[in-house]
Coordinates of C-alpha atoms and ligand atoms in Angstrom, one line a residue:
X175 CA -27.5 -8.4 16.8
X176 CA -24.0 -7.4 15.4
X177 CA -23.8 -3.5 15.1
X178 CA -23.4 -1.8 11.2
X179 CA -20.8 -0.1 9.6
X180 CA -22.0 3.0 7.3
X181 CA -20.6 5.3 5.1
X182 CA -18.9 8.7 5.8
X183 CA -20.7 11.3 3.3
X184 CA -20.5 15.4 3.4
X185 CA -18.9 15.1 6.9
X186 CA -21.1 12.3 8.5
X187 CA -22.5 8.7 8.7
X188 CA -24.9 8.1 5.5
X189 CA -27.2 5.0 5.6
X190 CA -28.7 3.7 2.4
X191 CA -32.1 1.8 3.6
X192 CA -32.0 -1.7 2.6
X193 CA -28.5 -1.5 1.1
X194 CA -26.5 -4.8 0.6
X195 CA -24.2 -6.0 3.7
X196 CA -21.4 -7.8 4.7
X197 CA -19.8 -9.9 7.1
X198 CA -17.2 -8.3 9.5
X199 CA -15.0 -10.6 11.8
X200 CA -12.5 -10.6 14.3
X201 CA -10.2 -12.8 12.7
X202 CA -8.6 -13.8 16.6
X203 CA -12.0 -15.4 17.1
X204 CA -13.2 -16.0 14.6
X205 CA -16.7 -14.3 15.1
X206 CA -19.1 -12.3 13.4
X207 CA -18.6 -8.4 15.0
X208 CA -20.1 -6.8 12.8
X209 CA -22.2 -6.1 9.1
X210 CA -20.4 -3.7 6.8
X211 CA -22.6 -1.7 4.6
X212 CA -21.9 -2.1 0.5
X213 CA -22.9 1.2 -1.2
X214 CA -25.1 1.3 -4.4
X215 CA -24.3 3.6 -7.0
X216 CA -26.6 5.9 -6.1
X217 CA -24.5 6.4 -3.0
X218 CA -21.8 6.7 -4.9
X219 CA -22.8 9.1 -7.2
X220 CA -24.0 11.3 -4.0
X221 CA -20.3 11.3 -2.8
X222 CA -18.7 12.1 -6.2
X223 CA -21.6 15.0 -6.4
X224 CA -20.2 16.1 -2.5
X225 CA -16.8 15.7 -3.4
X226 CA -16.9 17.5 -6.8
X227 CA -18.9 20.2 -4.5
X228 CA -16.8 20.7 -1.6
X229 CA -13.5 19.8 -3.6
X230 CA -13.8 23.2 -5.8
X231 CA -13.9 25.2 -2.2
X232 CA -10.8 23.5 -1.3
X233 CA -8.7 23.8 -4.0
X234 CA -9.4 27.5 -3.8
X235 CA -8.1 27.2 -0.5
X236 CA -4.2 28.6 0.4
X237 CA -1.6 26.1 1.0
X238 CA -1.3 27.3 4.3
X239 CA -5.0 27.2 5.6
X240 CA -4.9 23.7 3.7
X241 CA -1.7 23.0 6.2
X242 CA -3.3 23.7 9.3
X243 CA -5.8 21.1 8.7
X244 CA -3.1 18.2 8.2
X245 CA -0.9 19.3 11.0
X246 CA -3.7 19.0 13.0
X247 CA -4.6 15.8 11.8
X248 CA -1.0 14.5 13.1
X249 CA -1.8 15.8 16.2
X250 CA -5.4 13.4 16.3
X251 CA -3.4 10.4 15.0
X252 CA -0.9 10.6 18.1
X253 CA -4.0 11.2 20.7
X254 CA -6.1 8.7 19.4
X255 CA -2.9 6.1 18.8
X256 CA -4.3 3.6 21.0
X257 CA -7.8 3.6 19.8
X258 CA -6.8 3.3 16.3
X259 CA -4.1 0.4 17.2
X260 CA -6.8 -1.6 19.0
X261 CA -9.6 -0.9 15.5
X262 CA -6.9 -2.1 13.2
X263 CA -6.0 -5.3 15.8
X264 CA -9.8 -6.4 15.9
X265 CA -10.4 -6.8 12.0
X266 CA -7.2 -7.6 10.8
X267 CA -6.0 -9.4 13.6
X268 CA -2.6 -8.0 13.5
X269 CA -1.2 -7.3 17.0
X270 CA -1.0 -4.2 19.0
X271 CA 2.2 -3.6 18.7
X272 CA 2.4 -4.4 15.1
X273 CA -0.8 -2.1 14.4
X274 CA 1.2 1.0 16.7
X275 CA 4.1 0.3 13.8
X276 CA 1.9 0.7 11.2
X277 CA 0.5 3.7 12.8
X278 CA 3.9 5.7 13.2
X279 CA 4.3 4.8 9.4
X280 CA 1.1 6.6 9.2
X281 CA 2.1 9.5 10.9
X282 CA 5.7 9.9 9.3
X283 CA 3.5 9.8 5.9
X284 CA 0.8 12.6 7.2
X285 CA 4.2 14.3 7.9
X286 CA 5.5 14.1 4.6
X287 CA 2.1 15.5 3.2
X288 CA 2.7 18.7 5.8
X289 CA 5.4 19.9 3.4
X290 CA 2.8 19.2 0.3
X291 CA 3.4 23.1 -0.8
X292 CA 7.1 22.4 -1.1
X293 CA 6.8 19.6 -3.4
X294 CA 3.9 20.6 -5.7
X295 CA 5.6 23.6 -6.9
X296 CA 6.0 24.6 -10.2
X297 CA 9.1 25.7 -12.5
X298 CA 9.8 29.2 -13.8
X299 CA 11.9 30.6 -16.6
X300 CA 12.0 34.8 -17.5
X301 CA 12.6 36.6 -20.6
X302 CA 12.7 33.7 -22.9
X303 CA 12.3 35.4 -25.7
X304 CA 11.0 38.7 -26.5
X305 CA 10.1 40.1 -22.7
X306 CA 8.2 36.3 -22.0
X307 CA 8.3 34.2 -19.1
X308 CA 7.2 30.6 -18.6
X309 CA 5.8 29.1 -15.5
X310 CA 4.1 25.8 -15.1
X311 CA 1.7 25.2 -12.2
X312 CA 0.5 22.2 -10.5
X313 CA -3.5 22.4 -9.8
X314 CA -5.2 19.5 -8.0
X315 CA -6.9 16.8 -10.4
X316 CA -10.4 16.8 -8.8
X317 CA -11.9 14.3 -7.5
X318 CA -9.3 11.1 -6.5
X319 CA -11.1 7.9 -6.0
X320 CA -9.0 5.5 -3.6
X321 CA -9.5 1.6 -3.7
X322 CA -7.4 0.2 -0.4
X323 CA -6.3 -3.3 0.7
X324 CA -7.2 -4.7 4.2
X325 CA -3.7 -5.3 5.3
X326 CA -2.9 -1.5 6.0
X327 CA -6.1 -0.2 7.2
X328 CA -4.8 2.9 8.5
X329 CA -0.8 3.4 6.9
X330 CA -1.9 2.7 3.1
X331 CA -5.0 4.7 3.6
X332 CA -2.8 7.6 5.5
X333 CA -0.3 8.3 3.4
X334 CA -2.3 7.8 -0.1
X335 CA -5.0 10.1 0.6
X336 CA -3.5 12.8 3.0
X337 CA -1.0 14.1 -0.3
X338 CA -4.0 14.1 -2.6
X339 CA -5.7 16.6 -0.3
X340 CA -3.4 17.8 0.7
X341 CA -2.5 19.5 -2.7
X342 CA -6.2 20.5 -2.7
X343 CA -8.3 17.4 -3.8
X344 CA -11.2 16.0 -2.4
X345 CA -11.4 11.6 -2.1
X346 CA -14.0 9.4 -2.5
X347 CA -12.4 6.2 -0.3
X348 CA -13.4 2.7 -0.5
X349 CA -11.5 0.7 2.4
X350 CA -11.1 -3.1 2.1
X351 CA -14.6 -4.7 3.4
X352 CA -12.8 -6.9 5.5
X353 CA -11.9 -3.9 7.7
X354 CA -14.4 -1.0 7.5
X355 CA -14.0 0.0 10.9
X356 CA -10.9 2.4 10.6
X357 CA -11.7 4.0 7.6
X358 CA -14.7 5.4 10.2
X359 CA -12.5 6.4 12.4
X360 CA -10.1 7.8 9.9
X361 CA -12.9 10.5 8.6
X362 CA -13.9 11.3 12.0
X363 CA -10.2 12.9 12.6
X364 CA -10.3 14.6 9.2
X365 CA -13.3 16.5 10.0
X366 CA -11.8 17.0 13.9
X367 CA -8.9 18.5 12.3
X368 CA -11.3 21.1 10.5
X369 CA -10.9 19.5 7.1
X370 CA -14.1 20.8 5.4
X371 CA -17.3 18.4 5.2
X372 CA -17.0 16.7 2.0
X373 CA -13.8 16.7 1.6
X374 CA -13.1 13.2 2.6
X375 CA -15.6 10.5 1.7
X376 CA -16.0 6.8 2.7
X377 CA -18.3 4.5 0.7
X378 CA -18.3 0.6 2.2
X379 CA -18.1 -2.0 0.0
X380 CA -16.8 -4.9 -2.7
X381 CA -16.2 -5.2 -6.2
X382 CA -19.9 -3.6 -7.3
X383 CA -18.8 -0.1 -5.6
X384 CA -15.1 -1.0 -7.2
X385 CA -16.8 -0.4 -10.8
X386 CA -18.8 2.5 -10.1
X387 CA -16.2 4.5 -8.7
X388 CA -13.8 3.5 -12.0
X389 CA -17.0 4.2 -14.3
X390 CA -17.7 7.3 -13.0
X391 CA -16.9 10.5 -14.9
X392 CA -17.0 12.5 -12.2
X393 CA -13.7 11.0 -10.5
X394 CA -10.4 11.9 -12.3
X395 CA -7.5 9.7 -10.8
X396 CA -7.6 6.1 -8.9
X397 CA -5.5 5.1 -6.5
X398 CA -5.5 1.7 -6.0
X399 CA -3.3 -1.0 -3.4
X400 CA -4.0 -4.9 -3.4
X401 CA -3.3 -8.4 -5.5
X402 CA -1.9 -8.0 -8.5
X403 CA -4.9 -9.5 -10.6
X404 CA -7.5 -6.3 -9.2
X405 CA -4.6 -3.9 -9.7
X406 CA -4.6 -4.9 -13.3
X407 CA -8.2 -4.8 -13.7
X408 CA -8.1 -1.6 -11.8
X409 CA -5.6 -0.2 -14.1
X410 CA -7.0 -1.6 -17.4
X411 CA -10.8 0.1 -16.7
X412 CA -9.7 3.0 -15.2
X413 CA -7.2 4.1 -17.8
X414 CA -10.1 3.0 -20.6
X415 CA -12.4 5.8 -18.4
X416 CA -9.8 8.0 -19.5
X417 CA -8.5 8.3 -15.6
X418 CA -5.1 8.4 -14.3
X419 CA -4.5 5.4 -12.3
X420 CA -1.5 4.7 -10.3
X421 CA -2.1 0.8 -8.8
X422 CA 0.9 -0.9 -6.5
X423 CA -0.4 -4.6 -6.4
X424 CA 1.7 -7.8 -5.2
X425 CA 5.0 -8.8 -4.2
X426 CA 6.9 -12.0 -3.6
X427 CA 10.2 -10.7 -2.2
X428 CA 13.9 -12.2 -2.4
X429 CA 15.9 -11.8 0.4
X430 CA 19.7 -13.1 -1.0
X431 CA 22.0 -14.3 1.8
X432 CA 25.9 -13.9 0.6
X433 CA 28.3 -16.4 2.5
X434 CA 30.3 -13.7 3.6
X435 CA 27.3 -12.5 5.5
X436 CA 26.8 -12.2 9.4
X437 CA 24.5 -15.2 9.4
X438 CA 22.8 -14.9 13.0
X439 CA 22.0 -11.3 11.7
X440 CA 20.7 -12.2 8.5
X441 CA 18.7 -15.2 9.8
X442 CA 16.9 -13.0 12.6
X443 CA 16.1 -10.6 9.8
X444 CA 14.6 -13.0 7.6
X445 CA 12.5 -14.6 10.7
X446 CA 11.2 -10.9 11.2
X447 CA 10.5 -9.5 8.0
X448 CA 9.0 -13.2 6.9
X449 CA 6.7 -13.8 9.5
X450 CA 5.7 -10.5 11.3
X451 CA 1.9 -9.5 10.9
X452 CA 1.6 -13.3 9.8
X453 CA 3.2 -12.4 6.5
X454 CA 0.6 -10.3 5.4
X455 CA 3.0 -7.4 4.3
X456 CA 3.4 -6.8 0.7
X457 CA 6.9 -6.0 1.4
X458 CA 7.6 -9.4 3.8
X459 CA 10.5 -11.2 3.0
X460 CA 9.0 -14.7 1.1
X461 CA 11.9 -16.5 -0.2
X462 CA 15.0 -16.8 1.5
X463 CA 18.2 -17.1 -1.2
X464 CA 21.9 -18.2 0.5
X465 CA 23.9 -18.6 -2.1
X466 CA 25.7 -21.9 -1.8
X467 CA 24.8 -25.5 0.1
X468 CA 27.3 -24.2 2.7
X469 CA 25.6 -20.7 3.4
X470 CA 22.1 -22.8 3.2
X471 CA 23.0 -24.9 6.0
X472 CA 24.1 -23.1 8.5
X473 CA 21.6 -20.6 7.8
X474 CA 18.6 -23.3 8.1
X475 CA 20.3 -24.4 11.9
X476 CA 19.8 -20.5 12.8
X477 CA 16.5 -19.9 11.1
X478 CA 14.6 -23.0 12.4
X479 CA 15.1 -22.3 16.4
X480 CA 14.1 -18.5 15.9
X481 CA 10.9 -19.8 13.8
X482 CA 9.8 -22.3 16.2
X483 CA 10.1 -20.2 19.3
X484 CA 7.7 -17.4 17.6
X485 CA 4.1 -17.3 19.5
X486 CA 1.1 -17.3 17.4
X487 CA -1.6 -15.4 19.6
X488 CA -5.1 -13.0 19.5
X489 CA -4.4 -9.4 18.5
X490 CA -4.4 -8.2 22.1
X491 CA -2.1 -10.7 23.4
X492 CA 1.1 -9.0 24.0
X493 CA 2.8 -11.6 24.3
X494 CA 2.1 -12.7 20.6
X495 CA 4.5 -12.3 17.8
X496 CA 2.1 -12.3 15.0
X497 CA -1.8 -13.0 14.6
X498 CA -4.5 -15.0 13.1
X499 CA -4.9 -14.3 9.2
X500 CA -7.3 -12.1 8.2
X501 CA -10.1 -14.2 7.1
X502 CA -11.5 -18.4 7.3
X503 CA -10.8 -18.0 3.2
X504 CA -7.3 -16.6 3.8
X505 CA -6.5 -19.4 6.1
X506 CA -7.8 -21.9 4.0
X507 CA -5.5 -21.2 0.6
X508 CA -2.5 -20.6 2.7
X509 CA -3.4 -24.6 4.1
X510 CA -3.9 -24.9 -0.1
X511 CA -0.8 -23.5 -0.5
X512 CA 1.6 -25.7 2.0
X513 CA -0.4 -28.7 0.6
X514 CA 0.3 -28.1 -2.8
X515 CA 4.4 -27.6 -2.2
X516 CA 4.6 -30.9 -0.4
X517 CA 2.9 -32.6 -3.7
X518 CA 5.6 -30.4 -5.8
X519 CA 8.4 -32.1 -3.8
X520 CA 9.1 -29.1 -1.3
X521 CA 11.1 -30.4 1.9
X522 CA 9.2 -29.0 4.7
X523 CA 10.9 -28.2 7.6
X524 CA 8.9 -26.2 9.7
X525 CA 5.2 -27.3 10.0
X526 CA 2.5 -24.8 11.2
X527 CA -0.2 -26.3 10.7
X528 CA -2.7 -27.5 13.4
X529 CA -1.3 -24.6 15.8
X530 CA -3.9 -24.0 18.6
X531 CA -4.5 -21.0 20.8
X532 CA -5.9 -21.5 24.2
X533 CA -9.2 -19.8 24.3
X534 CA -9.8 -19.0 20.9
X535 CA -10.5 -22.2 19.0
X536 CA -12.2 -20.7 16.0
X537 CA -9.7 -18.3 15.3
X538 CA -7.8 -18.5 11.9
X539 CA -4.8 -18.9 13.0
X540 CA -1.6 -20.6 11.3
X541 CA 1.8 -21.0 12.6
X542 CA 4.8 -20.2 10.7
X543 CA 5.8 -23.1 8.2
X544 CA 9.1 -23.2 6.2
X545 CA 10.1 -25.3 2.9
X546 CA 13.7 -25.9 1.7
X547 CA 14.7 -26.7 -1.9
X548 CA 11.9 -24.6 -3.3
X549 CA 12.5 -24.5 -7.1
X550 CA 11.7 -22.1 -9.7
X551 CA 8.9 -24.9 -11.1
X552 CA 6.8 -25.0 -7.8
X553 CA 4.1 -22.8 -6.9
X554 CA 5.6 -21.8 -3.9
X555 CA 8.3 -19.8 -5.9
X556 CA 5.6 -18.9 -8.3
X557 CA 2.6 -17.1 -6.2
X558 CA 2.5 -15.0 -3.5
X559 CA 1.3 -16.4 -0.3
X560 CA -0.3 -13.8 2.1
X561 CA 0.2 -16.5 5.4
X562 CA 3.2 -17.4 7.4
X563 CA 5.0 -19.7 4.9
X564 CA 8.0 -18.8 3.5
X565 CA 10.6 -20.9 1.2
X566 CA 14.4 -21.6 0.8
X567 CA 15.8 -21.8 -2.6
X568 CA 19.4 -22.9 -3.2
X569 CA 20.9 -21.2 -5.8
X570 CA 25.3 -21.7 -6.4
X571 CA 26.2 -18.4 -7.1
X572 CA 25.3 -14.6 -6.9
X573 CA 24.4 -14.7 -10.4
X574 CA 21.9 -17.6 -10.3
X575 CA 20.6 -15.7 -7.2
X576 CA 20.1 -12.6 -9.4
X577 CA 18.5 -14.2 -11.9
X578 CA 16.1 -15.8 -10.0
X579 CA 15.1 -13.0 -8.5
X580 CA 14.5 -10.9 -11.8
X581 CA 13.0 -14.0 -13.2
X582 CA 9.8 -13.9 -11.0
X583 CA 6.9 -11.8 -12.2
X584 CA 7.0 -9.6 -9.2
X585 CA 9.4 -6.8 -8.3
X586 CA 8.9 -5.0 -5.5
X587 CA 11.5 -5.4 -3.0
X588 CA 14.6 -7.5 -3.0
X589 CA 17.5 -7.6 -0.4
X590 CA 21.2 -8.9 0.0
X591 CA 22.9 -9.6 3.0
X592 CA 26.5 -9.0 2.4
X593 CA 29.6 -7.6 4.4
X594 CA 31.1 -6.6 0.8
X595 CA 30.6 -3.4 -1.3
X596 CA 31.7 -4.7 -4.2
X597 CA 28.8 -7.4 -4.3
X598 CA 26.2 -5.2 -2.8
X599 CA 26.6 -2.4 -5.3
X600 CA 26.4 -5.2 -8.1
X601 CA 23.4 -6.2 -6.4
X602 CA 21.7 -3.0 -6.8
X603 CA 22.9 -2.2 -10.4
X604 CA 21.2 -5.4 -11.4
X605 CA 18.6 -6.7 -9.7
X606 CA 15.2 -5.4 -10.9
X607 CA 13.1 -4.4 -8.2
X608 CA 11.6 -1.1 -7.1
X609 CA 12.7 -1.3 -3.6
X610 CA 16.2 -2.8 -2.7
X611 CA 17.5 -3.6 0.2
X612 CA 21.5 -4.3 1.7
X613 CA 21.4 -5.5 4.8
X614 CA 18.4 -4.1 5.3
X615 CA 15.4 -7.0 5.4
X616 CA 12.3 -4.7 4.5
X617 CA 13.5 -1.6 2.4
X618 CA 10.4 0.1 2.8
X619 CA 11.5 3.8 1.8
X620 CA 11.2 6.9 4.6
X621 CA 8.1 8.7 3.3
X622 CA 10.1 11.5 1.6
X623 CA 11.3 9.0 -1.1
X624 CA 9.3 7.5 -3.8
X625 CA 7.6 3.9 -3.5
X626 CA 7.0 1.5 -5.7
X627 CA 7.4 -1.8 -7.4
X628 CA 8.6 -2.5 -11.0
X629 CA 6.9 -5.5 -13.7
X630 CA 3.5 -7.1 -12.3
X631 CA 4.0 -5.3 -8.8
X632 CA 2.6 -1.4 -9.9
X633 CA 0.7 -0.9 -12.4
X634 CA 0.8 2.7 -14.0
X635 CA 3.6 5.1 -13.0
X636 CA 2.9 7.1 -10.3
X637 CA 4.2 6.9 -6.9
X638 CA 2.5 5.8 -3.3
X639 CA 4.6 8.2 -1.6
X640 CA 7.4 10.5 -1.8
X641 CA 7.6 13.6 -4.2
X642 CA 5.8 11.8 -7.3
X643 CA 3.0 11.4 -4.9
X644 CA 2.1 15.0 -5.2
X645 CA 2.4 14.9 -9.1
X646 CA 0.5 12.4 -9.6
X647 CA -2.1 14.2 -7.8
X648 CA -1.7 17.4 -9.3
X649 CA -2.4 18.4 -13.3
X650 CA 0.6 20.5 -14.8
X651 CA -0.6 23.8 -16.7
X652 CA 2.4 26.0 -18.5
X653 CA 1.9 29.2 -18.5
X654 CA 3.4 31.6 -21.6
X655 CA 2.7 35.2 -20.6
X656 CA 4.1 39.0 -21.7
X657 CA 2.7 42.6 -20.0
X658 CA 4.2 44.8 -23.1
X659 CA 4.6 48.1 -22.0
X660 CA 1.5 50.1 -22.8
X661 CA 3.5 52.3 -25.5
X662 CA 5.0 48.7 -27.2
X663 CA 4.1 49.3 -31.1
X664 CA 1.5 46.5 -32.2
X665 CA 3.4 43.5 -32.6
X666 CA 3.6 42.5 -36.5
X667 CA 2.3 39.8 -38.7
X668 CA 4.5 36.1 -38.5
X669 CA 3.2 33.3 -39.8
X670 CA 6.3 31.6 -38.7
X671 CA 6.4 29.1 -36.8
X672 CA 6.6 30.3 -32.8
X673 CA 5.8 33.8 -34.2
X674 CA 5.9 35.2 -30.4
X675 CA 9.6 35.0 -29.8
Ligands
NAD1489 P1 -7.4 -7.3 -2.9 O1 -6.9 -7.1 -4.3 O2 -8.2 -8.6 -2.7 O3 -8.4 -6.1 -2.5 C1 -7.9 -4.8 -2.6 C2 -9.2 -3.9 -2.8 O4 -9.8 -4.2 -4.0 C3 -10.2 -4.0 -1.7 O5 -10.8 -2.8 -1.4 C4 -11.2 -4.9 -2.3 O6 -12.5 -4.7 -1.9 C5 -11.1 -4.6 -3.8 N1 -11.4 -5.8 -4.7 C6 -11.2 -7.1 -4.4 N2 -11.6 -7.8 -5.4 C7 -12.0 -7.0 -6.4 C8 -12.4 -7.2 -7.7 N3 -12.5 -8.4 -8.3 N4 -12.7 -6.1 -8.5 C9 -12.6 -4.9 -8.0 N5 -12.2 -4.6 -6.7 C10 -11.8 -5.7 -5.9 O7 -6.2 -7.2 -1.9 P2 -6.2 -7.6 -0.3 O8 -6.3 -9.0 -0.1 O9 -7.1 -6.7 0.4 O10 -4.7 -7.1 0.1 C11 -3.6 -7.9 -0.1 C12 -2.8 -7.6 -1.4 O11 -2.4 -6.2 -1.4 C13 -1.6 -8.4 -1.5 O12 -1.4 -8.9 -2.9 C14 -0.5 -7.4 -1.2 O13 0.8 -7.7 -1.8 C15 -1.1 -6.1 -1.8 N6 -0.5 -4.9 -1.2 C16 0.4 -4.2 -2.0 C17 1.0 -3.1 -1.5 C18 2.0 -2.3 -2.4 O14 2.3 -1.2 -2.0 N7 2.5 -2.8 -3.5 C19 0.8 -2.7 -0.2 C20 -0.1 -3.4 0.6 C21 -0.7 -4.6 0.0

């Protein structure tokens, strides 16, 4: 009998009896591991009620003894960075090594959140008028309900919800169902690091525990990361239940080649940021752009030896560049997908499918696949494709490869490989994405800078990260005040306007 994954309430596992379940599998095999637990909304009313509770404590709490609590927390992350590496690997089915990347993310973002007093400061100005000063104050929002996709169980999850308590709220988490597993072991280094029970709370579950968490009035803000289609959903109830929602959804992300360009460079970068973690990175590289047939050419006779040589493999095969997908569903519209692109008159030049691994035949595993002449009319420019298969589009000029790229409904992150200023800075004047890259294939920020996409790829306007992190977790008040000297004479009678200037 597979074992079951719970919920993490008031500082420990809370089982519902006869609560719905789930399947959990190890995508590398294929198998059943597991049956995640899917919370009713009685269970998630008890964590908003816990939250609410223990949340007031904390926000009472000083920035230092709140401090403490996340530097301590870096300190678990880097002893337990193996055990977390091989949760992640097991239900995702990313590899080790991939899963120990997305763990030093984690950490550099549980970092950032150390120096949370620094950026949730407020502003002051004296004597503005008649002996008054103004301050504002930042004051935590409450209670912070977090919605997370499965293809960052640990780094999305990390570096959302450590700035939100950081600045002294309490969470009420719902991981991705396909991987409950380190969202467990998440909350049990919270409460190692002495973060107070209640704090930090993980209901399990799908779309049913999705709407009670947006419906409910105890929860003040929603942080969301997945598809674009649940971040607008996300986004259009939660704003409507009068929250503040901050949603950073899909991506489908242009990588420019200039002919100028050091072409064995560029193509390795494309081959890495494309395919790594099977493509399953909202920030992967999923159209390659050289401008000019030329440029296209020679690129293709680079890219194609570097795709073919990658190794498809189980999560705890080092050996492995990249994994199985994440589920038997995920596999099967990413086969939907290459099919479909054929029929729309894509030239295929890699072909991934059919790829076996020795020893794991049930796995869902897909090899990297690559179309040329892609076109702005196919699907395969259109959608986002969470597998390993990537296109080549052949626009003439920089211009056509500009417009393209602003064209698509997503804008998260686009890149230019270039050795000239002149074009690069045009490049980033005009091209409308939220993170760009030059020379640079994945321009995911450092955690001290903002993130986030622009059009169909965020949803609100907070940040994931970075200094608006902090703001969007924290409620501004502004403060007039005056301490008149006891002697003052009593202030007269204005009905003016602004009468206290
Ligand atoms: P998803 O949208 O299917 O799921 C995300 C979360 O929403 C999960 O917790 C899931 O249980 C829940 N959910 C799913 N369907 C729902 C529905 N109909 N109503 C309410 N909730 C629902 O996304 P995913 O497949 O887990 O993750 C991959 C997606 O996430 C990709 O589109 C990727 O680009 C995106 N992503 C974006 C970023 C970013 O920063 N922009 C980062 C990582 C992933």
């Amino acid at each position: 009998m597979s074992s079951r994954i719970d919920h993490f309430i008031a500082g420990k596992q809370f089982s519902e009896a006869d609560s719905r379940t789930g399947p959990v599998f190890n995508p590398s095999t294929g198998r059943e591991i597991s049956r995640c637990a899917y919370a009713s909304r009685s269970t998630v009313d008890h964590a908003v009620q816990v939250a609410t509770e223990a949340g007031r404590r904390w926000a009472r709490g000083s920035h230092a003894s709140r401090q403490a609590v996340i530097f301590k927390l870096r300190d678990l992350m880097l002893h337990n960075f193996d055990l977390l590496a091989e949760v992640i690997g097991r239900e995702h089915g990313k590899t080790i090594e991939d899963a120990k990347g997305e763990l030093g993310r984690a950490i550099e973002g549980i970092e950032f959140a150390c120096g949370a007093p620094h950026v949730s400061k407020g502003e002051y100005a004296n004597n503005v008028g008649g002996d008054i000063e103004v301050f504002s104050m930042r004051r935590p929002i409450g209670v912070v309900g977090c919605i997370t996709p499965f293809n960052f169980p640990i780094m999305v999850p990390a570096v959302m919800m450590t700035m939100a308590v950081a600045v002294g709220n309490s969470v009420v988490w719902k991981p991705s169902e396909k991987v409950p597993s380190a969202a467990i072991e998440f909350a049990r280094l919270w409460k190692e690091a002495g973060l107070p029970d209640g704090v930090f709370n993980v209901v399990q579950g799908d779309k049913e525990v999705v709407d009670a968490i947006l419906e409910h009035p105890g929860i003040a803000g929603i942080s969301f990361v997945g598809s674009t289609p649940v971040g607008e959903y996300i986004y259009q109830k939660g704003t409507s239940h009068n929250k503040r929602v901050a949603a950073f959804t899909g991506g489908k992300n242009h990588m420019i080649v200039m002919p100028d360009a050091d072409l064995d460079a560029a193509a390795s970068a494309f081959v890495s940021a494309g395919f790594g973690s099977s493509s399953q990175r909202c920030m992967a590289v999923s159209l390659l752009l050289p401008v000019g047939h030329e440029t296209a050419d020679r690129l293709l006779e680079l890219v194609i030896p570097k795709i073919k040589a990658l190794k498809v493999g189980a999560y705890d095969d080092p050996s492995a560049d990249f994994g199985a997908v994440v589920s038997c569903e995920s596999k099967a519209t990413v086969e939907r997908a290459i099919g479909r692109c054929i029929e729309e008159g894509g030239q295929m030049v890699v072909d991934g499918r059919n790829v076996s691994v020795p020893g794991h035949p049930d796995g869902y595993y897909l090899g990297p696949t690559l179309f040329d002449r892609v076109t702005t009319n196919m699907q395969m420019y259109k959608e986002e494709v969470f597998g390993p298969v990537r296109g080549i589009l052949r626009p003439a000029t920089l211009n056509e490869a500009i417009d393209i790229t602003n064209e698509h409904e997503y804008g998260n992150g686009s890149v230019i490989f270039t050795r000239d200023g002149k074009t690069a800075h045009r490049f980033m004047m005009e091209v409308e994405s939220g993170m760009i890259g030059v020379n640079v294939p994945v321009p995911l920020p450092t955690a001290s800078f903002n993130f986030g996409g622009l059009r169909r790829s965020r949803f609100g306007d907070g940040h994931l990260y970075g200094p608006d992190a902090a703001r969007f977790y924290t409620k501004l008040k502004t403060i007039s005040q005056r301490w008149p000297e006891p002697d003052t004479a009593a202030l007269p009678i204005s009905l003016a306007f602004n009468p206290a200037g």
